[in-house]
Coordinates of C-alpha atoms in Angstrom, one line a residue:
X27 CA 9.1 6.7 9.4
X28 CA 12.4 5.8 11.1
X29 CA 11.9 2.6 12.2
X30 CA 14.9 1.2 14.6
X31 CA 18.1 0.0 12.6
X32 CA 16.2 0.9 9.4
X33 CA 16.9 4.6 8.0
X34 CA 14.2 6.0 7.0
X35 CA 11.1 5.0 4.9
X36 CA 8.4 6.8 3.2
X37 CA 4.6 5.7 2.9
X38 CA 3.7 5.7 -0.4
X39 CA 0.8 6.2 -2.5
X40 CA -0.2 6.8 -6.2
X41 CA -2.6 9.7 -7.3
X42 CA -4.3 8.8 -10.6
X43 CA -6.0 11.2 -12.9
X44 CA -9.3 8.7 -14.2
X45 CA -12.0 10.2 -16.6
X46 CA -14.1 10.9 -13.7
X47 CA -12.2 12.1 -11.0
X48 CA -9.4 10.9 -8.9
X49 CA -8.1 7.6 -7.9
X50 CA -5.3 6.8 -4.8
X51 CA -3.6 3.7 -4.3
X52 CA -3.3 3.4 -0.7
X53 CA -3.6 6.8 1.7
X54 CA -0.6 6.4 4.4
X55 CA -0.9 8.2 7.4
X56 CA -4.1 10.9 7.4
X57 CA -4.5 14.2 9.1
X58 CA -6.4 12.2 12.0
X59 CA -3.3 10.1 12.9
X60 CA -1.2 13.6 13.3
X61 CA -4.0 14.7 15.9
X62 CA -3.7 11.7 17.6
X63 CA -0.8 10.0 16.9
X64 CA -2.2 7.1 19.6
X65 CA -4.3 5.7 16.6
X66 CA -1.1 4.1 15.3
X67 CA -0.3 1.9 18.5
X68 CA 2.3 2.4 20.7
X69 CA 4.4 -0.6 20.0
X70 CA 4.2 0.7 16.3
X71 CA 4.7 4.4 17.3
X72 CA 8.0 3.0 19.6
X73 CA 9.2 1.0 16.7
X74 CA 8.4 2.8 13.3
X75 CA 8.7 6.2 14.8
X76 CA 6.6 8.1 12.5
X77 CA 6.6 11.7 12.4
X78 CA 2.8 12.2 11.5
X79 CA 3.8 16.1 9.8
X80 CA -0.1 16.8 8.2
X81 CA 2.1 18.5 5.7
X82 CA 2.7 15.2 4.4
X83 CA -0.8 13.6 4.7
X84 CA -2.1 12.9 1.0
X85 CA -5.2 15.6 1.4
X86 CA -2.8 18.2 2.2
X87 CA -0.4 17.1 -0.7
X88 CA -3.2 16.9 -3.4
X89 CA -4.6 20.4 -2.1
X90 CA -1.5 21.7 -2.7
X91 CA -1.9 20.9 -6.2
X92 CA -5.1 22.5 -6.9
X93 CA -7.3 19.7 -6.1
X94 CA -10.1 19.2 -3.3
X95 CA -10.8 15.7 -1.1
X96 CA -13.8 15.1 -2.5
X97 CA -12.6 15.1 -6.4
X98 CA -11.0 11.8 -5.1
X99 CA -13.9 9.0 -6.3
X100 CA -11.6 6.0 -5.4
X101 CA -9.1 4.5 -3.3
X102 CA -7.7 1.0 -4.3
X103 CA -6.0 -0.1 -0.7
X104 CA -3.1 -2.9 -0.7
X105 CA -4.4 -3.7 2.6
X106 CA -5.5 -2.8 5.8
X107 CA -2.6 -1.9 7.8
X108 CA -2.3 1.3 9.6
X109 CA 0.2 2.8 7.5
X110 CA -1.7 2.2 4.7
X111 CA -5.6 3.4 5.3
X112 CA -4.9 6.2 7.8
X113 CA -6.2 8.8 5.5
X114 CA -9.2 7.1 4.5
X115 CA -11.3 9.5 6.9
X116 CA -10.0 12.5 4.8
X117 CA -11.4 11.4 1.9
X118 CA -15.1 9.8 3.2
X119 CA -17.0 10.6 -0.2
X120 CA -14.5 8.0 -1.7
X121 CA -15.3 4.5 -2.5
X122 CA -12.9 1.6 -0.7
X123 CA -11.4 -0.8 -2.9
X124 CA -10.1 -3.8 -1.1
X125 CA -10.1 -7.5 -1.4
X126 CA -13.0 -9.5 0.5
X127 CA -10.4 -11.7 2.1
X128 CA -8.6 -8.8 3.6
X129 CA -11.8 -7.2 5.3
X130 CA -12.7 -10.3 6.9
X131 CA -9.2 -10.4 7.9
X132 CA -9.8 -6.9 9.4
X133 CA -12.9 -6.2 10.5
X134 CA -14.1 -9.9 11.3
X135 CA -11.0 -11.7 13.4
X136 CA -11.5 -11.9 16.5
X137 CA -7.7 -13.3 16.6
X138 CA -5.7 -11.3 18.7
X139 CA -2.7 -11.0 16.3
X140 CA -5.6 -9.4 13.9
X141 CA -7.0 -7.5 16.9
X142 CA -3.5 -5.7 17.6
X143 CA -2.4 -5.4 14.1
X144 CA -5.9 -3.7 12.4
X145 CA -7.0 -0.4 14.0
X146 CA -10.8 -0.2 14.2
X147 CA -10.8 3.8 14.4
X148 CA -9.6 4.1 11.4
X149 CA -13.2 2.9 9.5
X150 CA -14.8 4.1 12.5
X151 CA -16.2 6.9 9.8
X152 CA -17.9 3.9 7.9
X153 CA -16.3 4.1 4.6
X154 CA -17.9 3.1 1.6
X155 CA -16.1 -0.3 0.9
X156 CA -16.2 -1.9 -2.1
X157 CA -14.9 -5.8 -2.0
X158 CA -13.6 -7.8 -4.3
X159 CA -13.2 -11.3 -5.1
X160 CA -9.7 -11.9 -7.1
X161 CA -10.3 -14.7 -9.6
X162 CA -10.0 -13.5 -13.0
X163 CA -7.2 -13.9 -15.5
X164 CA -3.3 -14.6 -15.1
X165 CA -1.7 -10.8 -15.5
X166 CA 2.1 -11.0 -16.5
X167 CA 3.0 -13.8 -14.6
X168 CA 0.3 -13.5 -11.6
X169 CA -2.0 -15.6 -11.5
X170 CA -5.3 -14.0 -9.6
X171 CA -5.6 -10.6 -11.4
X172 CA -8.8 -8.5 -11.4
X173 CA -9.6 -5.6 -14.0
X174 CA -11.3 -2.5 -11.7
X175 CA -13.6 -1.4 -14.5
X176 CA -16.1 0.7 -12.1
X177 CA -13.1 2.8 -11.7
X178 CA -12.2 2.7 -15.1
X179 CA -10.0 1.3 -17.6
X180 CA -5.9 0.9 -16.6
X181 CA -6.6 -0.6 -13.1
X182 CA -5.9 -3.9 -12.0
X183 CA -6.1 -6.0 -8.9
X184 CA -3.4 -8.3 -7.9
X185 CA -3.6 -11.3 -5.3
X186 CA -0.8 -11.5 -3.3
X187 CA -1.2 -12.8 0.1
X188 CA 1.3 -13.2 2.2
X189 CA 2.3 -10.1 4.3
X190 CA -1.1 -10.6 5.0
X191 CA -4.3 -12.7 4.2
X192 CA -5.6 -10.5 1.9
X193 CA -2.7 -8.2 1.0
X194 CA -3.1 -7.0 -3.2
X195 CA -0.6 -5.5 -5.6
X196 CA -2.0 -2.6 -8.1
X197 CA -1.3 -2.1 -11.0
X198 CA -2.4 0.9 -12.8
X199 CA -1.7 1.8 -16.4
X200 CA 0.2 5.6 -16.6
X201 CA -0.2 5.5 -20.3
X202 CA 3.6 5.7 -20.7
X203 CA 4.0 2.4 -18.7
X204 CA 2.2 0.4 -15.9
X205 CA 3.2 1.0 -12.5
X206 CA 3.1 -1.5 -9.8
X207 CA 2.4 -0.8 -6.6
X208 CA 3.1 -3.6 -4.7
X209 CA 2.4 -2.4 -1.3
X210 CA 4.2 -4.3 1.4
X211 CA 4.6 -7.5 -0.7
X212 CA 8.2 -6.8 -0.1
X213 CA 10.3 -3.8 1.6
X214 CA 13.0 -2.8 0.6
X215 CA 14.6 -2.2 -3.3
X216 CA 17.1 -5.0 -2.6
X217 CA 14.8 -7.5 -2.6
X218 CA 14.6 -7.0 -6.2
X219 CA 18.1 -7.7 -7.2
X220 CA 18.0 -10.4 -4.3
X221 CA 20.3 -8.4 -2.1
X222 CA 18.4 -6.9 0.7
X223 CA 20.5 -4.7 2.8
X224 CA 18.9 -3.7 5.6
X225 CA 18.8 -6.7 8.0
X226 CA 15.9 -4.7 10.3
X227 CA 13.4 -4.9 7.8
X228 CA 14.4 -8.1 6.8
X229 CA 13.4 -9.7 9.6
X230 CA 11.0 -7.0 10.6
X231 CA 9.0 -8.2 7.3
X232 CA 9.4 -12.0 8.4
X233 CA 7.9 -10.9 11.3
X234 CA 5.0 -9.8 10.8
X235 CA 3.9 -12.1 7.8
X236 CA 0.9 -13.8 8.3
X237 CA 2.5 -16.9 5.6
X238 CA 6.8 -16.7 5.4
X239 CA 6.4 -18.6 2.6
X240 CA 3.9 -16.7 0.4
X241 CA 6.5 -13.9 1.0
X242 CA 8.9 -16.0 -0.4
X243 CA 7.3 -16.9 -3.3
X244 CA 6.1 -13.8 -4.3
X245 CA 9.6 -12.0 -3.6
X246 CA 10.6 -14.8 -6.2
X247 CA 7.5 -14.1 -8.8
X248 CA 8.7 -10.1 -8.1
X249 CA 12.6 -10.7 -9.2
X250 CA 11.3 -12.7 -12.3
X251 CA 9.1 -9.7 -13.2
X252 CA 11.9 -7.0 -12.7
X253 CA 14.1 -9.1 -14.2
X254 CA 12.4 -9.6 -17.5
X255 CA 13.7 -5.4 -17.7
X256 CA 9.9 -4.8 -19.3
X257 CA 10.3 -1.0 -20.8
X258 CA 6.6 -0.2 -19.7
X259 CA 6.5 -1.6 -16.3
X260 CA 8.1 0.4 -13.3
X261 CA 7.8 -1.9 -9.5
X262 CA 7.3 0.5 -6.9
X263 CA 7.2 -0.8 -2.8
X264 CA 5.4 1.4 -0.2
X265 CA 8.4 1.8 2.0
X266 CA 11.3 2.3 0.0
X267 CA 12.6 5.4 -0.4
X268 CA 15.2 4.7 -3.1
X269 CA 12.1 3.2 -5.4
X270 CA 10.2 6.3 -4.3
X271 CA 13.0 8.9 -6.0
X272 CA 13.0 7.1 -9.1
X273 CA 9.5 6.6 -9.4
X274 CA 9.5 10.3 -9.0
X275 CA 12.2 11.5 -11.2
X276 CA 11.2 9.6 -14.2
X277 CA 7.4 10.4 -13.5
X278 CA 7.1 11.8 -17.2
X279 CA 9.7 9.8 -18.8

């Protein structure tokens, strides 16, 4: 995506090898939203300008690697924006991982700032969704974690509202070292080292937060995180690209 003022972003996901079969964190755009791009919404196709390449869509990726759609079992979503679940129709064996809060959010508003922002055609396929309630155990420092273990062991589900009402982090262990996804619960690699530098996204972000303040606070709970330098925790954003290259370059560090 090239969103005005903003460079360019990526949209990304995590595919997981699990003992029985494989797991994505989040889907980003899907071969669907390439054949019609209108899915997206025009304000967010005048804004973002994505360039919906099915080259890039994560069924045509994993293919490329020698796998097929329906060896993917799960998919653990952040949330329910567009950019996020588009590619959930690619993979409709899959079960839907997703906080309760955020599907009520999504599929149950009848808000219009929930009516614009959520695209209906994108579950339109009926999905098998799999909710979850977020009330277990503090996880290194957060304090609504939830262990996925009908997926299997190394998968956790964060509660982080605030981009929106049901927005999750996930954390997923890559034997080496946990990685975080932390979906849209912050947007740029700046925010990190409390020196965002792209002033579009900065206030895009403010924007479109349900709660400013939850952003806030969990930007705040983020920085104390990647301060602490853990050796066997990497935070990863879905937008970043910078984050993105060094996820990627030290993928089997």
């Amino acid at each position: 995506m090239r969103p005005w003022g903003a460079g360019t972003l990526v949209c990304h996901v995590l595919l997981v090898e699990a003992a029985d079969g494989l797991v994505l964190v989040d889907t980003g755009f899907g071969t669907q939203d390439c054949r019609r791009p209108a899915r997206f919404g025009r304000f967010r196709r005048h804004f973002f300008r994505p360039s919906f390449d099915a080259a890039e869509a994560a069924v045509t990726q994993l293919e490329a690697l020698g796998y097929r759609r329906d060896d993917v079992r799960h998919i653990i979503t952040t949330h329910f924006d567009a950019d996020h679940i588009g590619g959930l129709a690619d993979f409709p064996d899959a079960q839907v991982h997703v906080t309760a809060t955020e599907v009520r959010a999504a599929m149950g508003s009848r808000a219009a700032p929930d009516r614009i922002r959520f695209r209906a055609d994108q579950w339109a396929h009926g999905p098998h969704i799999v909710e979850h309630d977020i009330a277990g155990e503090p996880w290194r420092g957060f304090a609504a974690a939830k262990e996925l273990t009908g997926i299997g062991p190394g998968f956790v589900l964060l509660s982080l509202p605030g981009h929106t009402l049901g927005h999750a982090c996930v954390a997923v262990d890559a034997g080496h070292r946990w990685i975080l996804h932390a979906g849209d619960a912050f947007f740029q690699c700046g925010t990190l080292d409390e020196n965002p530098r792209v002033p579009a996204l900065t206030a895009f972000e403010n924007a479109v937060a349900v709660d400013r303040k939850q952003v806030q606070d969990n930007h705040s709970r983020l920085v104390e995180l990647y301060r602490r330098g853990d050796p066997d925790m990497m935070i990863v954003c879905a937008h970043d690209p910078e984050l993105f290259e060094r996820a990627r370059a030290t993928a089997t560090a």
